Structure formats: structure tokens, C-alpha cells
Amino acid sequence: MSFSKFSLAVFVFFWGISGVLAKVDPPNYDFSLDQFNQFFPAKKQVDILKAFPNSKLLFQTKQGQTYKVYIKHQRYKFPVLVQFQAGVVTDFYAKLPSYFLHNIFHQSLINRIGKQDIYKKKEEQAVYIWKNKDNNKHIYGAGCTITCFPIYYTVIKNNLDSDFKTIIKQLSTQRQD
């Protein structure tokens, strides 16, 4: 076999398998927003604590209790803070893994609840807000450096008392102290 026929055979072989080797699935391609459904406002505290027996009470105030639970995805787990009042969820805050891809996660939210009502960007940080979707307010925060990545996702029950401190308000207050 001559060198040119050998070269052609090697080229055809690698060209033929390049389609198989070139496909790279994003790390969070199989994550489903359905994993958050159990934490949505109006879900029962008893059901969540039964599903997550290792949940940890972070703090208790006169307005309610806040627990930390972990969602497992692939080999990783990430925290979700869930606040309860009178035995039902008022809001939750999920600290999203940085290996999630922003474009995929944001598109998943759009597919599920529609285009955001508010978009705010400051430097490399962006916040997307959906008002009154399923009687809740959805907030998604993302950041960009070389690539974009999600930071958090929170869902808050509409029509809470004005003095009620959601988890995201509590976290932003603690950061300023």
C-alpha cells in the first residue's frame, strides 16, 4: 500500500469517527427544574422534612423557620435554603453549582415560565425577574467572567407581608453587616 493510500485510509477513518468523538454534552444537560418543585411556596413542611431527613434548621424567628437541604446532581450536591411559615413554604433559595451553564439554565426557565419581566445588569452580574408566575415571583442571578454561569435561583410567594424578610433579603442584609 502506498503512502498516499495509507494517508487517505487514516483520514477517512478519523473523519468517520470524528462525529462520535466530537459530541460533548454540557455538564448540566440532564438537570431538571422539576427538582425544585418540592420547594415551591405552599408546599408542606412535613413533606419536605420527610423527603430530606438530614435537613438542618439554620434559624428560627417569629416569622418562621429556615432549613438547609441538599439536592444531589451527578456527583455533586448543592444547598437549598427553604423558609416555612405556619407549616408551608414561603420561599426558597438555591445556590446553583458553577458547573451549570447559564445559557441552558436560563433557557430552561424561559421554557418553563416564559420570558422574564425584568432584566438588570451591573458589571458582570445579571438578575432576571419573573413577576406573578404561578402566583410566585421567580428571581435568577447569573455572572460572567470568561463564560457565564448561574449563581442562584429563588422563588418567593406573592403577597407576603411587607415586613416579611425573604431568604434573599436576609442574605443581602447579612452581607452588608
JSON list of C-alpha atoms in Angstrom, two decimals:
[
{"chain": "A", "resi": 1, "resn": "MET", "atom": "CA", "xyz": [0.00, 0.00, 0.00]},
{"chain": "A", "resi": 2, "resn": "SER", "atom": "CA", "xyz": [1.42, 3.34, -0.97]},
{"chain": "A", "resi": 3, "resn": "PHE", "atom": "CA", "xyz": [1.80, 6.22, 1.43]},
{"chain": "A", "resi": 4, "resn": "SER", "atom": "CA", "xyz": [-0.99, 8.25, -0.22]},
{"chain": "A", "resi": 5, "resn": "LYS", "atom": "CA", "xyz": [-3.47, 5.36, 0.03]},
{"chain": "A", "resi": 6, "resn": "PHE", "atom": "CA", "xyz": [-2.48, 4.82, 3.65]},
{"chain": "A", "resi": 7, "resn": "SER", "atom": "CA", "xyz": [-2.91, 8.54, 4.38]},
{"chain": "A", "resi": 8, "resn": "LEU", "atom": "CA", "xyz": [-6.28, 8.54, 2.72]},
{"chain": "A", "resi": 9, "resn": "ALA", "atom": "CA", "xyz": [-7.38, 5.49, 4.73]},
{"chain": "A", "resi": 10, "resn": "VAL", "atom": "CA", "xyz": [-6.27, 7.09, 8.01]},
{"chain": "A", "resi": 11, "resn": "PHE", "atom": "CA", "xyz": [-8.02, 10.34, 7.08]},
{"chain": "A", "resi": 12, "resn": "VAL", "atom": "CA", "xyz": [-11.28, 8.56, 6.20]},
{"chain": "A", "resi": 13, "resn": "PHE", "atom": "CA", "xyz": [-11.12, 6.51, 9.42]},
{"chain": "A", "resi": 14, "resn": "PHE", "atom": "CA", "xyz": [-10.67, 9.56, 11.68]},
{"chain": "A", "resi": 15, "resn": "TRP", "atom": "CA", "xyz": [-13.14, 11.63, 9.69]},
{"chain": "A", "resi": 16, "resn": "GLY", "atom": "CA", "xyz": [-15.71, 8.84, 10.10]},
{"chain": "A", "resi": 17, "resn": "ILE", "atom": "CA", "xyz": [-15.35, 8.66, 13.87]},
{"chain": "A", "resi": 18, "resn": "SER", "atom": "CA", "xyz": [-14.95, 12.41, 14.39]},
{"chain": "A", "resi": 19, "resn": "GLY", "atom": "CA", "xyz": [-18.72, 12.83, 14.71]},
{"chain": "A", "resi": 20, "resn": "VAL", "atom": "CA", "xyz": [-18.75, 10.30, 17.52]},
{"chain": "A", "resi": 21, "resn": "LEU", "atom": "CA", "xyz": [-15.82, 11.84, 19.34]},
{"chain": "A", "resi": 22, "resn": "ALA", "atom": "CA", "xyz": [-16.83, 15.48, 18.82]},
{"chain": "A", "resi": 23, "resn": "LYS", "atom": "CA", "xyz": [-20.11, 15.43, 20.74]},
{"chain": "A", "resi": 24, "resn": "VAL", "atom": "CA", "xyz": [-19.69, 16.96, 24.16]},
{"chain": "A", "resi": 25, "resn": "ASP", "atom": "CA", "xyz": [-22.79, 17.26, 26.32]},
{"chain": "A", "resi": 26, "resn": "PRO", "atom": "CA", "xyz": [-22.95, 20.20, 28.70]},
{"chain": "A", "resi": 27, "resn": "PRO", "atom": "CA", "xyz": [-22.41, 19.18, 32.34]},
{"chain": "A", "resi": 28, "resn": "ASN", "atom": "CA", "xyz": [-25.97, 20.04, 33.39]},
{"chain": "A", "resi": 29, "resn": "TYR", "atom": "CA", "xyz": [-27.78, 18.80, 30.32]},
{"chain": "A", "resi": 30, "resn": "ASP", "atom": "CA", "xyz": [-29.84, 16.37, 32.36]},
{"chain": "A", "resi": 31, "resn": "PHE", "atom": "CA", "xyz": [-30.74, 18.64, 35.29]},
{"chain": "A", "resi": 32, "resn": "SER", "atom": "CA", "xyz": [-34.47, 19.24, 35.53]},
{"chain": "A", "resi": 33, "resn": "LEU", "atom": "CA", "xyz": [-36.16, 22.24, 37.10]},
{"chain": "A", "resi": 34, "resn": "ASP", "atom": "CA", "xyz": [-38.67, 19.70, 38.44]},
{"chain": "A", "resi": 35, "resn": "GLN", "atom": "CA", "xyz": [-36.21, 19.03, 41.25]},
{"chain": "A", "resi": 36, "resn": "PHE", "atom": "CA", "xyz": [-37.20, 22.44, 42.68]},
{"chain": "A", "resi": 37, "resn": "ASN", "atom": "CA", "xyz": [-40.96, 21.75, 42.57]},
{"chain": "A", "resi": 38, "resn": "GLN", "atom": "CA", "xyz": [-40.95, 20.22, 46.03]},
{"chain": "A", "resi": 39, "resn": "PHE", "atom": "CA", "xyz": [-39.71, 23.54, 47.50]},
{"chain": "A", "resi": 40, "resn": "PHE", "atom": "CA", "xyz": [-42.20, 25.87, 45.83]},
{"chain": "A", "resi": 41, "resn": "PRO", "atom": "CA", "xyz": [-44.35, 28.13, 48.01]},
{"chain": "A", "resi": 42, "resn": "ALA", "atom": "CA", "xyz": [-47.40, 26.46, 49.59]},
{"chain": "A", "resi": 43, "resn": "LYS", "atom": "CA", "xyz": [-45.67, 23.03, 49.74]},
{"chain": "A", "resi": 44, "resn": "LYS", "atom": "CA", "xyz": [-45.91, 21.41, 53.15]},
{"chain": "A", "resi": 45, "resn": "GLN", "atom": "CA", "xyz": [-43.03, 21.50, 55.62]},
{"chain": "A", "resi": 46, "resn": "VAL", "atom": "CA", "xyz": [-43.79, 17.96, 56.82]},
{"chain": "A", "resi": 47, "resn": "ASP", "atom": "CA", "xyz": [-43.38, 16.53, 53.31]},
{"chain": "A", "resi": 48, "resn": "ILE", "atom": "CA", "xyz": [-40.07, 18.30, 52.70]},
{"chain": "A", "resi": 49, "resn": "LEU", "atom": "CA", "xyz": [-38.57, 17.31, 56.06]},
{"chain": "A", "resi": 50, "resn": "LYS", "atom": "CA", "xyz": [-39.66, 13.72, 55.45]},
{"chain": "A", "resi": 51, "resn": "ALA", "atom": "CA", "xyz": [-38.04, 13.72, 51.98]},
{"chain": "A", "resi": 52, "resn": "PHE", "atom": "CA", "xyz": [-34.86, 15.31, 53.40]},
{"chain": "A", "resi": 53, "resn": "PRO", "atom": "CA", "xyz": [-34.27, 13.73, 56.83]},
{"chain": "A", "resi": 54, "resn": "ASN", "atom": "CA", "xyz": [-30.78, 15.27, 57.05]},
{"chain": "A", "resi": 55, "resn": "SER", "atom": "CA", "xyz": [-32.12, 18.81, 56.70]},
{"chain": "A", "resi": 56, "resn": "LYS", "atom": "CA", "xyz": [-30.65, 21.29, 59.14]},
{"chain": "A", "resi": 57, "resn": "LEU", "atom": "CA", "xyz": [-32.53, 24.05, 60.94]},
{"chain": "A", "resi": 58, "resn": "LEU", "atom": "CA", "xyz": [-30.49, 27.20, 60.30]},
{"chain": "A", "resi": 59, "resn": "PHE", "atom": "CA", "xyz": [-32.56, 29.69, 62.22]},
{"chain": "A", "resi": 60, "resn": "GLN", "atom": "CA", "xyz": [-35.97, 30.23, 63.69]},
{"chain": "A", "resi": 61, "resn": "THR", "atom": "CA", "xyz": [-37.67, 33.57, 64.07]},
{"chain": "A", "resi": 62, "resn": "LYS", "atom": "CA", "xyz": [-41.16, 34.75, 64.92]},
{"chain": "A", "resi": 63, "resn": "GLN", "atom": "CA", "xyz": [-41.95, 34.70, 61.20]},
{"chain": "A", "resi": 64, "resn": "GLY", "atom": "CA", "xyz": [-40.91, 31.08, 60.70]},
{"chain": "A", "resi": 65, "resn": "GLN", "atom": "CA", "xyz": [-38.06, 28.60, 60.27]},
{"chain": "A", "resi": 66, "resn": "THR", "atom": "CA", "xyz": [-35.36, 28.28, 57.64]},
{"chain": "A", "resi": 67, "resn": "TYR", "atom": "CA", "xyz": [-33.83, 24.90, 56.81]},
{"chain": "A", "resi": 68, "resn": "LYS", "atom": "CA", "xyz": [-30.91, 23.89, 54.64]},
{"chain": "A", "resi": 69, "resn": "VAL", "atom": "CA", "xyz": [-31.30, 20.81, 52.45]},
{"chain": "A", "resi": 70, "resn": "TYR", "atom": "CA", "xyz": [-29.11, 19.45, 49.68]},
{"chain": "A", "resi": 71, "resn": "ILE", "atom": "CA", "xyz": [-30.08, 18.47, 46.15]},
{"chain": "A", "resi": 72, "resn": "LYS", "atom": "CA", "xyz": [-27.85, 15.87, 44.55]},
{"chain": "A", "resi": 73, "resn": "HIS", "atom": "CA", "xyz": [-26.95, 16.15, 40.89]},
{"chain": "A", "resi": 74, "resn": "GLN", "atom": "CA", "xyz": [-24.46, 13.80, 39.29]},
{"chain": "A", "resi": 75, "resn": "ARG", "atom": "CA", "xyz": [-21.54, 13.57, 41.74]},
{"chain": "A", "resi": 76, "resn": "TYR", "atom": "CA", "xyz": [-22.25, 16.92, 43.36]},
{"chain": "A", "resi": 77, "resn": "LYS", "atom": "CA", "xyz": [-24.72, 18.31, 45.82]},
{"chain": "A", "resi": 78, "resn": "PHE", "atom": "CA", "xyz": [-25.75, 21.90, 46.30]},
{"chain": "A", "resi": 79, "resn": "PRO", "atom": "CA", "xyz": [-27.64, 23.71, 49.06]},
{"chain": "A", "resi": 80, "resn": "VAL", "atom": "CA", "xyz": [-31.23, 24.90, 49.02]},
{"chain": "A", "resi": 81, "resn": "LEU", "atom": "CA", "xyz": [-32.49, 27.13, 51.82]},
{"chain": "A", "resi": 82, "resn": "VAL", "atom": "CA", "xyz": [-36.22, 26.74, 52.44]},
{"chain": "A", "resi": 83, "resn": "GLN", "atom": "CA", "xyz": [-38.26, 29.07, 54.63]},
{"chain": "A", "resi": 84, "resn": "PHE", "atom": "CA", "xyz": [-41.50, 27.93, 56.27]},
{"chain": "A", "resi": 85, "resn": "GLN", "atom": "CA", "xyz": [-44.27, 29.86, 57.92]},
{"chain": "A", "resi": 86, "resn": "ALA", "atom": "CA", "xyz": [-47.20, 28.07, 59.58]},
{"chain": "A", "resi": 87, "resn": "GLY", "atom": "CA", "xyz": [-46.03, 24.74, 58.15]},
{"chain": "A", "resi": 88, "resn": "VAL", "atom": "CA", "xyz": [-45.83, 25.79, 54.49]},
{"chain": "A", "resi": 89, "resn": "VAL", "atom": "CA", "xyz": [-43.08, 27.13, 52.23]},
{"chain": "A", "resi": 90, "resn": "THR", "atom": "CA", "xyz": [-42.93, 30.89, 51.74]},
{"chain": "A", "resi": 91, "resn": "ASP", "atom": "CA", "xyz": [-39.75, 30.97, 49.66]},
{"chain": "A", "resi": 92, "resn": "PHE", "atom": "CA", "xyz": [-36.63, 29.03, 48.77]},
{"chain": "A", "resi": 93, "resn": "TYR", "atom": "CA", "xyz": [-33.13, 29.98, 47.65]},
{"chain": "A", "resi": 94, "resn": "ALA", "atom": "CA", "xyz": [-30.91, 27.58, 45.70]},
{"chain": "A", "resi": 95, "resn": "LYS", "atom": "CA", "xyz": [-27.18, 28.25, 45.41]},
{"chain": "A", "resi": 96, "resn": "LEU", "atom": "CA", "xyz": [-26.55, 26.84, 41.95]},
{"chain": "A", "resi": 97, "resn": "PRO", "atom": "CA", "xyz": [-23.38, 24.97, 41.03]},
{"chain": "A", "resi": 98, "resn": "SER", "atom": "CA", "xyz": [-20.91, 26.93, 38.92]},
{"chain": "A", "resi": 99, "resn": "TYR", "atom": "CA", "xyz": [-20.56, 23.98, 36.53]},
{"chain": "A", "resi": 100, "resn": "PHE", "atom": "CA", "xyz": [-24.14, 24.62, 35.35]},
{"chain": "A", "resi": 101, "resn": "LEU", "atom": "CA", "xyz": [-24.20, 26.54, 32.10]},
{"chain": "A", "resi": 102, "resn": "HIS", "atom": "CA", "xyz": [-26.04, 29.85, 32.19]},
{"chain": "A", "resi": 103, "resn": "ASN", "atom": "CA", "xyz": [-27.48, 29.61, 28.67]},
{"chain": "A", "resi": 104, "resn": "ILE", "atom": "CA", "xyz": [-29.02, 26.20, 29.31]},
{"chain": "A", "resi": 105, "resn": "PHE", "atom": "CA", "xyz": [-30.36, 27.04, 32.78]},
{"chain": "A", "resi": 106, "resn": "HIS", "atom": "CA", "xyz": [-31.81, 30.39, 31.68]},
{"chain": "A", "resi": 107, "resn": "GLN", "atom": "CA", "xyz": [-33.44, 28.79, 28.62]},
{"chain": "A", "resi": 108, "resn": "SER", "atom": "CA", "xyz": [-34.93, 26.11, 30.86]},
{"chain": "A", "resi": 109, "resn": "LEU", "atom": "CA", "xyz": [-36.53, 28.86, 32.96]},
{"chain": "A", "resi": 110, "resn": "ILE", "atom": "CA", "xyz": [-37.87, 30.62, 29.85]},
{"chain": "A", "resi": 111, "resn": "ASN", "atom": "CA", "xyz": [-39.28, 27.34, 28.54]},
{"chain": "A", "resi": 112, "resn": "ARG", "atom": "CA", "xyz": [-40.97, 26.71, 31.88]},
{"chain": "A", "resi": 113, "resn": "ILE", "atom": "CA", "xyz": [-42.29, 30.14, 32.93]},
{"chain": "A", "resi": 114, "resn": "GLY", "atom": "CA", "xyz": [-41.88, 32.42, 29.90]},
{"chain": "A", "resi": 115, "resn": "LYS", "atom": "CA", "xyz": [-39.67, 35.41, 29.17]},
{"chain": "A", "resi": 116, "resn": "GLN", "atom": "CA", "xyz": [-38.57, 37.38, 32.22]},
{"chain": "A", "resi": 117, "resn": "ASP", "atom": "CA", "xyz": [-40.37, 40.60, 33.10]},
{"chain": "A", "resi": 118, "resn": "ILE", "atom": "CA", "xyz": [-37.27, 42.42, 34.36]},
{"chain": "A", "resi": 119, "resn": "TYR", "atom": "CA", "xyz": [-33.61, 42.17, 33.40]},
{"chain": "A", "resi": 120, "resn": "LYS", "atom": "CA", "xyz": [-30.96, 44.10, 35.33]},
{"chain": "A", "resi": 121, "resn": "LYS", "atom": "CA", "xyz": [-27.23, 44.03, 34.68]},
{"chain": "A", "resi": 122, "resn": "LYS", "atom": "CA", "xyz": [-24.46, 45.59, 36.71]},
{"chain": "A", "resi": 123, "resn": "GLU", "atom": "CA", "xyz": [-20.92, 44.93, 35.57]},
{"chain": "A", "resi": 124, "resn": "GLU", "atom": "CA", "xyz": [-20.57, 41.14, 35.25]},
{"chain": "A", "resi": 125, "resn": "GLN", "atom": "CA", "xyz": [-23.73, 40.30, 37.26]},
{"chain": "A", "resi": 126, "resn": "ALA", "atom": "CA", "xyz": [-27.25, 39.93, 35.85]},
{"chain": "A", "resi": 127, "resn": "VAL", "atom": "CA", "xyz": [-30.60, 39.39, 37.55]},
{"chain": "A", "resi": 128, "resn": "TYR", "atom": "CA", "xyz": [-33.69, 38.07, 35.80]},
{"chain": "A", "resi": 129, "resn": "ILE", "atom": "CA", "xyz": [-37.09, 38.53, 37.46]},
{"chain": "A", "resi": 130, "resn": "TRP", "atom": "CA", "xyz": [-40.42, 36.93, 36.61]},
{"chain": "A", "resi": 131, "resn": "LYS", "atom": "CA", "xyz": [-43.36, 38.57, 38.38]},
{"chain": "A", "resi": 132, "resn": "ASN", "atom": "CA", "xyz": [-46.55, 36.74, 39.28]},
{"chain": "A", "resi": 133, "resn": "LYS", "atom": "CA", "xyz": [-45.79, 33.42, 37.55]},
{"chain": "A", "resi": 134, "resn": "ASP", "atom": "CA", "xyz": [-47.89, 30.67, 39.11]},
{"chain": "A", "resi": 135, "resn": "ASN", "atom": "CA", "xyz": [-48.68, 33.16, 41.88]},
{"chain": "A", "resi": 136, "resn": "ASN", "atom": "CA", "xyz": [-44.97, 33.41, 42.72]},
{"chain": "A", "resi": 137, "resn": "LYS", "atom": "CA", "xyz": [-42.02, 35.67, 41.99]},
{"chain": "A", "resi": 138, "resn": "HIS", "atom": "CA", "xyz": [-39.00, 33.95, 40.40]},
{"chain": "A", "resi": 139, "resn": "ILE", "atom": "CA", "xyz": [-35.53, 35.50, 40.56]},
{"chain": "A", "resi": 140, "resn": "TYR", "atom": "CA", "xyz": [-32.46, 34.12, 38.85]},
{"chain": "A", "resi": 141, "resn": "GLY", "atom": "CA", "xyz": [-28.96, 35.55, 39.24]},
{"chain": "A", "resi": 142, "resn": "ALA", "atom": "CA", "xyz": [-26.02, 34.87, 36.95]},
{"chain": "A", "resi": 143, "resn": "GLY", "atom": "CA", "xyz": [-22.49, 36.10, 36.47]},
{"chain": "A", "resi": 144, "resn": "CYS", "atom": "CA", "xyz": [-19.95, 36.19, 33.70]},
{"chain": "A", "resi": 145, "resn": "THR", "atom": "CA", "xyz": [-16.18, 36.07, 33.61]},
{"chain": "A", "resi": 146, "resn": "ILE", "atom": "CA", "xyz": [-14.75, 34.15, 30.65]},
{"chain": "A", "resi": 147, "resn": "THR", "atom": "CA", "xyz": [-18.02, 32.19, 30.46]},
{"chain": "A", "resi": 148, "resn": "CYS", "atom": "CA", "xyz": [-21.38, 32.79, 32.08]},
{"chain": "A", "resi": 149, "resn": "PHE", "atom": "CA", "xyz": [-22.63, 30.72, 35.00]},
{"chain": "A", "resi": 150, "resn": "PRO", "atom": "CA", "xyz": [-25.67, 30.68, 37.29]},
{"chain": "A", "resi": 151, "resn": "ILE", "atom": "CA", "xyz": [-25.34, 31.90, 40.88]},
{"chain": "A", "resi": 152, "resn": "TYR", "atom": "CA", "xyz": [-28.74, 31.42, 42.46]},
{"chain": "A", "resi": 153, "resn": "TYR", "atom": "CA", "xyz": [-32.42, 30.76, 41.83]},
{"chain": "A", "resi": 154, "resn": "THR", "atom": "CA", "xyz": [-35.13, 31.79, 44.26]},
{"chain": "A", "resi": 155, "resn": "VAL", "atom": "CA", "xyz": [-38.91, 31.57, 44.23]},
{"chain": "A", "resi": 156, "resn": "ILE", "atom": "CA", "xyz": [-40.97, 33.75, 46.57]},
{"chain": "A", "resi": 157, "resn": "LYS", "atom": "CA", "xyz": [-44.66, 33.57, 47.34]},
{"chain": "A", "resi": 158, "resn": "ASN", "atom": "CA", "xyz": [-46.56, 36.66, 46.18]},
{"chain": "A", "resi": 159, "resn": "ASN", "atom": "CA", "xyz": [-48.48, 38.81, 48.65]},
{"chain": "A", "resi": 160, "resn": "LEU", "atom": "CA", "xyz": [-46.22, 38.35, 51.67]},
{"chain": "A", "resi": 161, "resn": "ASP", "atom": "CA", "xyz": [-46.42, 40.96, 54.41]},
{"chain": "A", "resi": 162, "resn": "SER", "atom": "CA", "xyz": [-44.21, 43.96, 53.72]},
{"chain": "A", "resi": 163, "resn": "ASP", "atom": "CA", "xyz": [-42.16, 43.31, 56.87]},
{"chain": "A", "resi": 164, "resn": "PHE", "atom": "CA", "xyz": [-41.56, 39.65, 55.92]},
{"chain": "A", "resi": 165, "resn": "LYS", "atom": "CA", "xyz": [-37.87, 39.01, 55.25]},
{"chain": "A", "resi": 166, "resn": "THR", "atom": "CA", "xyz": [-37.37, 36.55, 52.41]},
{"chain": "A", "resi": 167, "resn": "ILE", "atom": "CA", "xyz": [-34.23, 34.45, 52.36]},
{"chain": "A", "resi": 168, "resn": "ILE", "atom": "CA", "xyz": [-32.67, 36.60, 49.65]},
{"chain": "A", "resi": 169, "resn": "LYS", "atom": "CA", "xyz": [-33.32, 39.75, 51.74]},
{"chain": "A", "resi": 170, "resn": "GLN", "atom": "CA", "xyz": [-31.82, 38.07, 54.79]},
{"chain": "A", "resi": 171, "resn": "LEU", "atom": "CA", "xyz": [-28.71, 37.07, 52.81]},
{"chain": "A", "resi": 172, "resn": "SER", "atom": "CA", "xyz": [-28.25, 40.54, 51.33]},
{"chain": "A", "resi": 173, "resn": "THR", "atom": "CA", "xyz": [-28.65, 42.12, 54.79]},
{"chain": "A", "resi": 174, "resn": "GLN", "atom": "CA", "xyz": [-26.03, 39.78, 56.26]},
{"chain": "A", "resi": 175, "resn": "ARG", "atom": "CA", "xyz": [-23.56, 40.65, 53.51]},
{"chain": "A", "resi": 176, "resn": "GLN", "atom": "CA", "xyz": [-23.82, 44.36, 54.29]},
{"chain": "A", "resi": 177, "resn": "ASP", "atom": "CA", "xyz": [-23.16, 43.93, 58.01]}
]
